Amino acid sequence: MDFAYILGTFLRVGAGLGTTLKLFFITIAASLPLGFAITMLTRCSFAPLRWLSGAFVYLMRSTPLVLQLLFIYFGLPCLPYVGGYFSTMGRFTATIWGFVLNYAAYFAEILRGGLLSVDPGQYEAAKVLGLTRRQTMLRVVAPQMLRVAMPSISNETITLVKDTSLMFTLAVPEVLQFAKSAVSSTGKTFPFVAAGVIYLVMNMMITCLLKRLERRFDY
């Protein structure tokens, strides 16, 4: 293999990197706030909301992400009465929904663990100081919760980088899809190596960023 072939392979496989990064950032931006909202609902005093949010988390965490993607894209349009609303949903849109809902469930559990680690006395102290419930959550509870949850959030974020390859299931043109196409057309397996290197570099950069964030919260 000469340098031109190696460079050409990386460029060909890397053509799917934009889609991979787009899914990654959309999932992180949407699933973390949604996960926090679900965490709050699991502690809601209104029992039906608490049960529904708990059932959602259990369902998302107990079934494979691949199955969820297939159900969203192929199953939802077949549902009676509501299936028509999903009949025009694109493959990438279905992928986004699947990833956001799945990772929101995992982040909800991670944040719930961080929330439970906060000493109940913190709430009483904030109340004595005259802080509202919103101020207590944002200024007192949330920083402590994130400090505990940050390592687990980091691990789940790294897992997300690898899981983006599951777009391959719905034939979305991403890194692995381009690698498979290159292998099929050339008969060489080096495109899979190139795809692996791309994922390694992405994870290395994200890991460095997350470690800096963890040090920032480790006060």
Short mmCIF file of C-alpha atoms in Angstrom, two decimals:
data_model
loop_
_atom_site.label_atom_id
_atom_site.label_comp_id
_atom_site.label_asym_id
_atom_site.label_seq_id
_atom_site.Cartn_x
_atom_site.Cartn_y
_atom_site.Cartn_z
CA MET A 1 0.00 0.00 0.00
CA ASP A 2 1.38 3.37 -0.99
CA PHE A 3 0.73 6.71 0.66
CA ALA A 4 -1.73 7.79 -2.03
CA TYR A 5 -3.90 4.73 -1.42
CA ILE A 6 -3.82 5.22 2.37
CA LEU A 7 -4.72 8.91 2.06
CA GLY A 8 -7.44 8.18 -0.47
CA THR A 9 -8.93 5.51 1.77
CA PHE A 10 -9.04 7.83 4.77
CA LEU A 11 -10.66 10.54 2.66
CA ARG A 12 -13.23 8.10 1.31
CA VAL A 13 -14.09 6.62 4.70
CA GLY A 14 -13.95 10.04 6.34
CA ALA A 15 -16.69 11.25 4.03
CA GLY A 16 -19.14 9.85 6.56
CA LEU A 17 -17.55 11.67 9.49
CA GLY A 18 -19.86 14.66 9.16
CA THR A 19 -22.95 12.51 9.70
CA THR A 20 -21.29 10.73 12.63
CA LEU A 21 -20.38 14.00 14.35
CA LYS A 22 -23.81 15.46 13.65
CA LEU A 23 -25.51 12.52 15.37
CA PHE A 24 -23.06 12.68 18.27
CA PHE A 25 -23.58 16.37 19.02
CA ILE A 26 -27.36 16.28 18.54
CA THR A 27 -27.62 13.28 20.88
CA ILE A 28 -25.51 14.91 23.59
CA ALA A 29 -27.29 18.27 23.29
CA ALA A 30 -30.77 16.73 23.47
CA SER A 31 -30.37 13.66 25.68
CA LEU A 32 -28.64 15.31 28.65
CA PRO A 33 -31.40 17.91 29.30
CA LEU A 34 -34.06 15.29 28.58
CA GLY A 35 -32.32 12.89 30.95
CA PHE A 36 -32.30 15.53 33.67
CA ALA A 37 -36.01 16.19 33.11
CA ILE A 38 -36.75 12.47 33.39
CA THR A 39 -34.70 12.34 36.60
CA MET A 40 -36.91 15.08 38.05
CA LEU A 41 -40.05 13.23 36.93
CA THR A 42 -38.92 10.04 38.69
CA ARG A 43 -38.94 12.07 41.92
CA CYS A 44 -42.27 13.74 41.14
CA SER A 45 -44.98 13.55 43.80
CA PHE A 46 -47.57 12.83 41.08
CA ALA A 47 -47.50 9.04 40.96
CA PRO A 48 -48.58 8.47 37.29
CA LEU A 49 -45.76 10.69 36.01
CA ARG A 50 -43.31 8.97 38.32
CA TRP A 51 -44.40 5.52 37.09
CA LEU A 52 -44.37 6.52 33.42
CA SER A 53 -40.88 7.99 33.63
CA GLY A 54 -39.63 4.93 35.50
CA ALA A 55 -41.21 2.62 32.90
CA PHE A 56 -39.61 4.62 30.08
CA VAL A 57 -36.16 4.32 31.64
CA TYR A 58 -36.64 0.60 32.23
CA LEU A 59 -37.81 0.01 28.65
CA MET A 60 -34.98 1.97 27.03
CA ARG A 61 -32.30 0.35 29.19
CA SER A 62 -33.68 -3.18 28.89
CA THR A 63 -33.91 -3.41 25.09
CA PRO A 64 -31.09 -3.14 22.52
CA LEU A 65 -30.53 0.19 20.83
CA VAL A 66 -30.48 -1.60 17.46
CA LEU A 67 -33.98 -2.95 18.12
CA GLN A 68 -35.19 0.52 19.10
CA LEU A 69 -33.82 2.00 15.87
CA LEU A 70 -35.50 -0.69 13.78
CA PHE A 71 -38.81 -0.24 15.61
CA ILE A 72 -38.78 3.55 15.23
CA TYR A 73 -38.08 3.43 11.50
CA PHE A 74 -39.96 0.29 10.44
CA GLY A 75 -42.43 -0.26 13.28
CA LEU A 76 -43.91 3.16 14.06
CA PRO A 77 -45.32 3.71 10.53
CA CYS A 78 -47.21 0.41 10.88
CA LEU A 79 -49.01 1.36 14.08
CA PRO A 80 -52.76 1.88 13.70
CA TYR A 81 -54.12 5.43 13.81
CA VAL A 82 -50.76 7.14 14.43
CA GLY A 83 -48.59 5.33 11.87
CA GLY A 84 -49.33 7.87 9.15
CA TYR A 85 -47.53 10.59 11.08
CA PHE A 86 -44.30 8.58 10.91
CA SER A 87 -44.57 7.27 7.33
CA THR A 88 -42.43 10.05 5.88
CA MET A 89 -39.75 9.96 8.59
CA GLY A 90 -36.25 9.76 7.13
CA ARG A 91 -33.61 7.28 8.19
CA PHE A 92 -31.38 9.85 9.87
CA THR A 93 -34.34 11.41 11.69
CA ALA A 94 -35.32 7.97 13.01
CA THR A 95 -31.72 7.44 14.11
CA ILE A 96 -31.70 10.72 16.01
CA TRP A 97 -34.93 9.84 17.83
CA GLY A 98 -33.61 6.42 18.75
CA PHE A 99 -30.30 7.70 20.08
CA VAL A 100 -31.76 10.66 21.98
CA LEU A 101 -34.41 8.56 23.74
CA ASN A 102 -31.99 5.73 24.52
CA TYR A 103 -29.23 7.94 25.90
CA ALA A 104 -31.70 10.13 27.78
CA ALA A 105 -32.72 7.02 29.75
CA TYR A 106 -29.10 6.20 30.60
CA PHE A 107 -28.26 9.78 31.52
CA ALA A 108 -31.41 9.92 33.67
CA GLU A 109 -30.15 7.00 35.76
CA ILE A 110 -26.66 8.49 36.00
CA LEU A 111 -28.03 11.86 37.11
CA ARG A 112 -30.41 10.17 39.53
CA GLY A 113 -27.44 8.52 41.19
CA GLY A 114 -25.69 11.88 41.42
CA LEU A 115 -28.82 13.48 42.84
CA LEU A 116 -29.17 10.80 45.52
CA SER A 117 -25.56 11.45 46.59
CA VAL A 118 -26.39 15.01 47.66
CA ASP A 119 -26.76 15.27 51.41
CA PRO A 120 -30.41 16.02 52.36
CA GLY A 121 -29.06 18.61 54.74
CA GLN A 122 -28.12 20.72 51.72
CA TYR A 123 -31.81 21.22 50.95
CA GLU A 124 -32.54 22.28 54.52
CA ALA A 125 -29.60 24.68 54.55
CA ALA A 126 -30.74 26.26 51.29
CA LYS A 127 -34.25 26.63 52.68
CA VAL A 128 -32.92 28.35 55.80
CA LEU A 129 -30.96 30.75 53.58
CA GLY A 130 -34.18 31.68 51.78
CA LEU A 131 -33.37 30.12 48.43
CA THR A 132 -36.24 29.10 46.19
CA ARG A 133 -36.53 25.50 44.93
CA ARG A 134 -35.18 26.60 41.55
CA GLN A 135 -32.21 28.39 43.11
CA THR A 136 -31.54 25.43 45.36
CA MET A 137 -31.46 23.04 42.40
CA LEU A 138 -29.31 25.25 40.15
CA ARG A 139 -26.86 26.70 42.68
CA VAL A 140 -26.61 24.04 45.38
CA VAL A 141 -27.75 20.64 44.17
CA ALA A 142 -26.81 20.61 40.46
CA PRO A 143 -23.07 21.34 40.95
CA GLN A 144 -22.74 18.57 43.54
CA MET A 145 -24.80 16.18 41.44
CA LEU A 146 -22.64 16.80 38.35
CA ARG A 147 -19.46 16.35 40.35
CA VAL A 148 -20.52 12.82 41.27
CA ALA A 149 -22.10 11.98 37.90
CA MET A 150 -19.37 13.39 35.65
CA PRO A 151 -17.19 10.23 35.42
CA SER A 152 -20.21 8.13 34.46
CA ILE A 153 -21.37 10.76 31.97
CA SER A 154 -17.88 10.68 30.45
CA ASN A 155 -18.00 6.91 30.07
CA GLU A 156 -21.43 7.05 28.45
CA THR A 157 -20.25 9.79 26.08
CA ILE A 158 -17.34 7.64 24.93
CA THR A 159 -19.75 4.77 24.40
CA LEU A 160 -21.88 7.09 22.27
CA VAL A 161 -18.96 7.68 19.89
CA LYS A 162 -18.78 3.95 19.23
CA ASP A 163 -22.53 3.49 19.11
CA THR A 164 -22.85 6.00 16.26
CA SER A 165 -21.72 3.12 14.03
CA LEU A 166 -25.19 1.62 14.62
CA MET A 167 -26.49 4.05 12.01
CA PHE A 168 -25.23 1.32 9.70
CA THR A 169 -28.36 -0.62 10.72
CA LEU A 170 -30.62 1.85 8.88
CA ALA A 171 -28.16 2.32 6.00
CA VAL A 172 -27.37 5.90 6.98
CA PRO A 173 -24.17 6.97 5.16
CA GLU A 174 -21.70 7.26 8.04
CA VAL A 175 -18.08 6.17 8.64
CA LEU A 176 -18.73 2.42 8.84
CA GLN A 177 -21.07 2.50 5.85
CA PHE A 178 -18.40 4.18 3.72
CA ALA A 179 -15.80 1.71 4.99
CA LYS A 180 -17.96 -1.26 4.00
CA SER A 181 -18.56 0.27 0.59
CA ALA A 182 -14.82 0.75 0.10
CA VAL A 183 -14.10 -2.85 1.13
CA SER A 184 -16.75 -4.14 -1.26
CA SER A 185 -15.37 -2.16 -4.22
CA THR A 186 -11.65 -2.76 -3.61
CA GLY A 187 -11.62 -6.20 -1.99
CA LYS A 188 -9.20 -4.91 0.65
CA THR A 189 -9.89 -4.67 4.38
CA PHE A 190 -7.80 -1.58 5.04
CA PRO A 191 -10.90 0.71 4.96
CA PHE A 192 -12.05 -1.02 8.15
CA VAL A 193 -8.67 -0.15 9.71
CA ALA A 194 -9.14 3.45 8.57
CA ALA A 195 -12.60 3.52 10.17
CA GLY A 196 -11.12 2.17 13.41
CA VAL A 197 -8.45 4.87 13.41
CA ILE A 198 -11.09 7.55 12.88
CA TYR A 199 -13.10 6.30 15.87
CA LEU A 200 -9.91 6.10 17.97
CA VAL A 201 -8.98 9.70 17.14
CA MET A 202 -12.50 10.91 17.91
CA ASN A 203 -12.50 9.13 21.25
CA MET A 204 -9.03 10.42 22.10
CA MET A 205 -10.09 14.04 21.50
CA ILE A 206 -13.36 13.64 23.40
CA THR A 207 -11.61 11.84 26.28
CA CYS A 208 -9.14 14.73 26.65
CA LEU A 209 -12.01 17.22 26.71
CA LEU A 210 -13.96 15.19 29.26
CA LYS A 211 -10.95 14.83 31.54
CA ARG A 212 -10.61 18.61 31.58
CA LEU A 213 -14.28 18.91 32.47
CA GLU A 214 -13.87 16.34 35.25
CA ARG A 215 -10.95 18.30 36.71
CA ARG A 216 -13.08 21.44 36.56
CA PHE A 217 -15.84 19.78 38.59
CA ASP A 218 -13.36 18.16 41.00
CA TYR A 219 -13.10 21.13 43.29
#
